[in-house]
XYZ file of N, CA and C in Angstrom:
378
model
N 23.394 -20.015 47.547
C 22.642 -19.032 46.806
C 23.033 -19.143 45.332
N 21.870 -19.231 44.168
C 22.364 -18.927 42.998
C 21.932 -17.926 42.272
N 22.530 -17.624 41.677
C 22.193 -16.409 40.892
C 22.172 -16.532 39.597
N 20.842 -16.136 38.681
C 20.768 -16.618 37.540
C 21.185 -14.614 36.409
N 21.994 -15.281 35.839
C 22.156 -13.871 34.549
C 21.022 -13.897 33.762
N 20.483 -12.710 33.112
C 19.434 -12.498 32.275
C 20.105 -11.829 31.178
N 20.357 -12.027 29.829
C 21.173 -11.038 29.191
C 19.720 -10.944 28.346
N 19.648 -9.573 27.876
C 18.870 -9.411 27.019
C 19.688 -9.093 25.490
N 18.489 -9.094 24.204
C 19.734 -9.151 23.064
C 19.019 -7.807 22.427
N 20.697 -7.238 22.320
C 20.223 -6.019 22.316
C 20.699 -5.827 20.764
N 20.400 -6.641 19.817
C 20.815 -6.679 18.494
C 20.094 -5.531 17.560
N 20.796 -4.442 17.209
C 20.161 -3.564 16.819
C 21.135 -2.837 15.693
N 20.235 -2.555 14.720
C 21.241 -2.117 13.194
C 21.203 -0.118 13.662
N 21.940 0.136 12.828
C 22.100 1.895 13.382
C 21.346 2.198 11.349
N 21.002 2.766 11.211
C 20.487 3.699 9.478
C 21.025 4.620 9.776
N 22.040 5.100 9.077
C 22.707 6.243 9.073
C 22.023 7.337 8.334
N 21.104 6.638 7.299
C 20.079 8.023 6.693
C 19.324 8.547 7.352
N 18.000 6.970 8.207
C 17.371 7.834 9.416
C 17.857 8.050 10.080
N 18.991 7.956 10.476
C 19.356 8.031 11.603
C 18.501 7.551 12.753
N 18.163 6.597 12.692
C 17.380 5.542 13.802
C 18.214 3.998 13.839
N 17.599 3.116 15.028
C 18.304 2.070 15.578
C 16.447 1.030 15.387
N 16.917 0.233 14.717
C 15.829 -0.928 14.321
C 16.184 -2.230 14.626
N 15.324 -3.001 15.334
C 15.605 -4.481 15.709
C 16.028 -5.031 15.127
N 16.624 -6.734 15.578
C 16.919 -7.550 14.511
C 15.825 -7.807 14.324
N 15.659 -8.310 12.673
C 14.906 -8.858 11.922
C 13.968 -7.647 11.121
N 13.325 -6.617 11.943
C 12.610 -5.140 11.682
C 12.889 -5.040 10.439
N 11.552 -4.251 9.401
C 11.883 -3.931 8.138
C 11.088 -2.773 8.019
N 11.530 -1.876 7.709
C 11.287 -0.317 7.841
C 11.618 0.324 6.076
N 10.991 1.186 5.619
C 10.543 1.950 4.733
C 11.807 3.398 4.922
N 13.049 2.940 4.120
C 13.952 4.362 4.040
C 13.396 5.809 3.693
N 12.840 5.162 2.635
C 11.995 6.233 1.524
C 10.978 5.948 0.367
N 10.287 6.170 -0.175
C 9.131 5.870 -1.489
C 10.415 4.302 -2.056
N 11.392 4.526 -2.204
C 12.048 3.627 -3.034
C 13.006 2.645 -2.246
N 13.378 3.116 -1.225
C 14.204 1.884 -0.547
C 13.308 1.195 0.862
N 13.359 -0.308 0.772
C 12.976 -0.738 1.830
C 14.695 -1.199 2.457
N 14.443 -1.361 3.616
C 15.251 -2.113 4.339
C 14.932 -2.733 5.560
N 15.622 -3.893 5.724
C 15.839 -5.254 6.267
C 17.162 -4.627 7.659
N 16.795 -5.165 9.193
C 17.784 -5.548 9.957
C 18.255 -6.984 10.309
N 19.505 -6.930 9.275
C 19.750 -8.756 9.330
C 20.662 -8.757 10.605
N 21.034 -10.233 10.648
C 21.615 -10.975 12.075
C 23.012 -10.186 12.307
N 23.278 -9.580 11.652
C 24.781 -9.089 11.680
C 24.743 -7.573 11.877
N 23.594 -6.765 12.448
C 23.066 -5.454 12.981
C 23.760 -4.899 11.623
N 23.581 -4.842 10.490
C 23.540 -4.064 9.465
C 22.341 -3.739 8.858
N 22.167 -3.049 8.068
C 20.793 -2.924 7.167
C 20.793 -2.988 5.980
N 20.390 -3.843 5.892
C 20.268 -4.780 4.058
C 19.131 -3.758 3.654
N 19.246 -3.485 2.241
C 18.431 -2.313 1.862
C 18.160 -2.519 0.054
N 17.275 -2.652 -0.554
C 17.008 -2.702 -1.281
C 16.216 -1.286 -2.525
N 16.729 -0.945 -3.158
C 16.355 -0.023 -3.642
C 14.552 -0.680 -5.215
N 14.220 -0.067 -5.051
C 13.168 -0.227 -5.927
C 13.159 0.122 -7.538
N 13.200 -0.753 -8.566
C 13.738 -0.651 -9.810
C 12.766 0.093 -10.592
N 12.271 0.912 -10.942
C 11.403 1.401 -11.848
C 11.179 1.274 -12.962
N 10.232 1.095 -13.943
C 10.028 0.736 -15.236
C 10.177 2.194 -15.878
N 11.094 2.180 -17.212
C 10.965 3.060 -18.096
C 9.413 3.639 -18.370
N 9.218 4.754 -18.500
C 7.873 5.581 -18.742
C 8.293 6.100 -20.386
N 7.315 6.036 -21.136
C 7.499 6.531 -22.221
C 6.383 7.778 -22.454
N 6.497 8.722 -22.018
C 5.638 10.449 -22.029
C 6.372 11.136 -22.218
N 5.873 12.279 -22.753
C 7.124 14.075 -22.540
C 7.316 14.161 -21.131
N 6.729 14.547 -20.145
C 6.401 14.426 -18.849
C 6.123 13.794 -18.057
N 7.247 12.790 -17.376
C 5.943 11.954 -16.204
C 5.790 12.886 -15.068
N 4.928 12.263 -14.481
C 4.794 12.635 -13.197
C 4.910 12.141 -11.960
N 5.778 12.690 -10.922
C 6.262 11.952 -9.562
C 5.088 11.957 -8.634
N 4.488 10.852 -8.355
C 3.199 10.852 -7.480
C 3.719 10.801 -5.747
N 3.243 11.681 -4.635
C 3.408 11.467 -3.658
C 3.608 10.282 -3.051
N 4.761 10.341 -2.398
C 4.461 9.087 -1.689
C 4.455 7.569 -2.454
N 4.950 7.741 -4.319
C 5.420 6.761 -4.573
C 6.401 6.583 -5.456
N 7.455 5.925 -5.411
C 8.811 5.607 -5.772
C 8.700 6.754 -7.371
N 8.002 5.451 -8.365
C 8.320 5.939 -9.740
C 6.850 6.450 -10.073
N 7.494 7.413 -11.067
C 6.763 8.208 -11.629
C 6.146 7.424 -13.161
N 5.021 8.356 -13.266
C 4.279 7.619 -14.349
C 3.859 8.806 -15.626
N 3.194 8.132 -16.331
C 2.654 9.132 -17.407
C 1.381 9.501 -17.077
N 0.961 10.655 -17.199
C -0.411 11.469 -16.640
C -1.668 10.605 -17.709
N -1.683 10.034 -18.656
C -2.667 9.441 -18.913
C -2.717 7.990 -18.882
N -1.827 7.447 -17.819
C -1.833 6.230 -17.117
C -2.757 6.563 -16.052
N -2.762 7.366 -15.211
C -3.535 7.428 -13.735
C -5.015 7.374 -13.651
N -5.374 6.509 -12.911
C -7.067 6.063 -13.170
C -7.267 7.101 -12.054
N -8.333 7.449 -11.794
C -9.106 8.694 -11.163
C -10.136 7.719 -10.331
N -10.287 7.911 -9.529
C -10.884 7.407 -8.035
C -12.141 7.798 -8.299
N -13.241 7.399 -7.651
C -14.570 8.078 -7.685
C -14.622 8.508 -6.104
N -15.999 9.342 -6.289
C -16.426 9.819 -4.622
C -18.046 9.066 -4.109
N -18.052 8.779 -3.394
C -19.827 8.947 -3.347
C -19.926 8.995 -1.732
N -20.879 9.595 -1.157
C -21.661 9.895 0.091
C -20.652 10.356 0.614
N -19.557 11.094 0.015
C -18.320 11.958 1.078
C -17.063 10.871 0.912
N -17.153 9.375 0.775
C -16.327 8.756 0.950
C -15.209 8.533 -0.671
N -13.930 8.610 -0.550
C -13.559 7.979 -1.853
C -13.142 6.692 -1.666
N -13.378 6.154 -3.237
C -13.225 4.759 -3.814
C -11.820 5.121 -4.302
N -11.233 3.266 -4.848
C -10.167 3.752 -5.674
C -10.892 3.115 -7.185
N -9.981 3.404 -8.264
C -10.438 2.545 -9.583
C -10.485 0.927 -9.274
N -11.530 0.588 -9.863
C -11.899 -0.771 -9.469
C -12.605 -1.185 -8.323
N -12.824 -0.428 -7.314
C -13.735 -1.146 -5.898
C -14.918 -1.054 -6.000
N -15.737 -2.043 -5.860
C -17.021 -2.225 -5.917
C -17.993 -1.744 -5.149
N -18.775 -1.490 -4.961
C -20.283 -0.982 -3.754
C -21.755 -1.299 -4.030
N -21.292 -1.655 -3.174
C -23.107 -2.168 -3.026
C -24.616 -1.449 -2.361
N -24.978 -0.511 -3.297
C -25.733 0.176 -2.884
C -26.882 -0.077 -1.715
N -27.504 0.456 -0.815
C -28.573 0.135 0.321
C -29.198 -0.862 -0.327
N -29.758 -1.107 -1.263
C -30.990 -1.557 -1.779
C -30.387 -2.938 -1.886
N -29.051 -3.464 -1.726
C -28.571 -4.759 -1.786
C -29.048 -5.348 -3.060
N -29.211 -4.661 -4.372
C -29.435 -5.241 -5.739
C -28.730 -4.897 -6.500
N -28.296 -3.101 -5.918
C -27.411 -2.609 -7.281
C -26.046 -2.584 -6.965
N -25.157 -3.238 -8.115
C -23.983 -3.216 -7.562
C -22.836 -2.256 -8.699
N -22.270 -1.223 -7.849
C -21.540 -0.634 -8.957
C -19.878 -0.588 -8.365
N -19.324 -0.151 -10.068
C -17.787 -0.484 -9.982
C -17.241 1.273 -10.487
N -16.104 1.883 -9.671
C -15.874 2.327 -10.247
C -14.703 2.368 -11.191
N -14.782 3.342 -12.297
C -14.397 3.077 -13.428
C -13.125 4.710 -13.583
N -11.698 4.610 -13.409
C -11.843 5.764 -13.658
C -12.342 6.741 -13.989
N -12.962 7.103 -12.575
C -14.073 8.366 -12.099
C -14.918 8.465 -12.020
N -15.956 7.244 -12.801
C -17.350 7.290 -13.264
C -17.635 6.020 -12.513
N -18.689 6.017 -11.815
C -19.604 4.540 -11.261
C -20.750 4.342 -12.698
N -20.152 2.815 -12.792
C -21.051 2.170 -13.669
C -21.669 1.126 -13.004
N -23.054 1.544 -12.706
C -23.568 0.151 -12.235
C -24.987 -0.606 -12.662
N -25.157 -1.813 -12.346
C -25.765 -2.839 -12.829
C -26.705 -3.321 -12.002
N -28.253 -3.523 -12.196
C -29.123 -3.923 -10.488
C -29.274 -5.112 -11.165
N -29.023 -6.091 -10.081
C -29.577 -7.540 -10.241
C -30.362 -8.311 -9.139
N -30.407 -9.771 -9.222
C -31.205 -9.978 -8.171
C -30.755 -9.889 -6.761
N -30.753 -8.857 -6.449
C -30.007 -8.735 -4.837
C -28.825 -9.398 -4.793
N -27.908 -9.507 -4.757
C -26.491 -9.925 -4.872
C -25.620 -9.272 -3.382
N -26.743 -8.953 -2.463
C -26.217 -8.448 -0.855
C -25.266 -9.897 -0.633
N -26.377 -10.635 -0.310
C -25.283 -12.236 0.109
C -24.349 -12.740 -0.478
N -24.337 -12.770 -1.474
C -23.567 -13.330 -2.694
C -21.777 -12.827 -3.184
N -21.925 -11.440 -2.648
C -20.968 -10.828 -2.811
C -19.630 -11.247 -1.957
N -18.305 -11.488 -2.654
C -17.289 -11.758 -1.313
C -16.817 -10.802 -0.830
N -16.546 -11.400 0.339
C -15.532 -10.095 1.086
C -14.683 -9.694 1.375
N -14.041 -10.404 -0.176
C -12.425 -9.838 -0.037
C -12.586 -8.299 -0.843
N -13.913 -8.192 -1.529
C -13.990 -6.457 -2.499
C -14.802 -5.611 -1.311
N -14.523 -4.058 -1.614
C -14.736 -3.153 -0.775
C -16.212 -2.839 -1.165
N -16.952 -3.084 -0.417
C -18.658 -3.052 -0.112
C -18.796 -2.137 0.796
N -20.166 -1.468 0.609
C -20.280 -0.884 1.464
C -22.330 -1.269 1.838
């Protein structure tokens, strides 16, 4: 009779901030500013996120991201049919001619010769 062992690898880092247990290799989000890495040695390599000096009276700390900015840095999203855009994504209206961009806050757009096909699809169309 033989008998074969199965070891499984139970290589796992401990985060003492989350207090959670992450695979080897796993890379998990501490906070807005630290990522971290579970390297081969069940520790957690952790990198903190460097921020650029802001030059305002006031910045402002945006949800959900590391560094804060100056309030007349922030481009303003547009809305249309219920849905929001961010600054810069493109749409392509029904009519597959007019194509607009928005512009912090404002859609500026342009009709040409149908440009439905033409368009790639790496930009957000709708």
């Amino acid at each position: 009779m033989v008998f074969i062992l199965v070891v499984k690898s139970t290589s796992k880092c401990y985060d003492t901030v989350t207090e959670k247990y992450y695979r080897e290799a796993e890379l998990w989000q501490r906070d807005e500013c630290t990522s971290c890495y579970c390297g081969n040695d069940r520790k957690p390599e952790c990198t903190e996120t460097t921020c650029p000096p802001v030059f305002c009276e006031v910045p402002l700390k945006i949800e959900q991201r590391c560094c804060p900015v100056c309030p007349d840095t922030i481009q303003q999203g547009c809305m249309y049919d219920g849905q929001k855009f961010l600054h810069g994504d493109l749409k392509l209206l029904q009519d597959q001619c007019t194509l607009c961009k928005c512009d912090n806050g404002d859609w500026h757009c342009a009709r040409d010769s149908c440009l439905g096909s033409q368009i790639h699809e790496d930009r957000r169309l709708i």
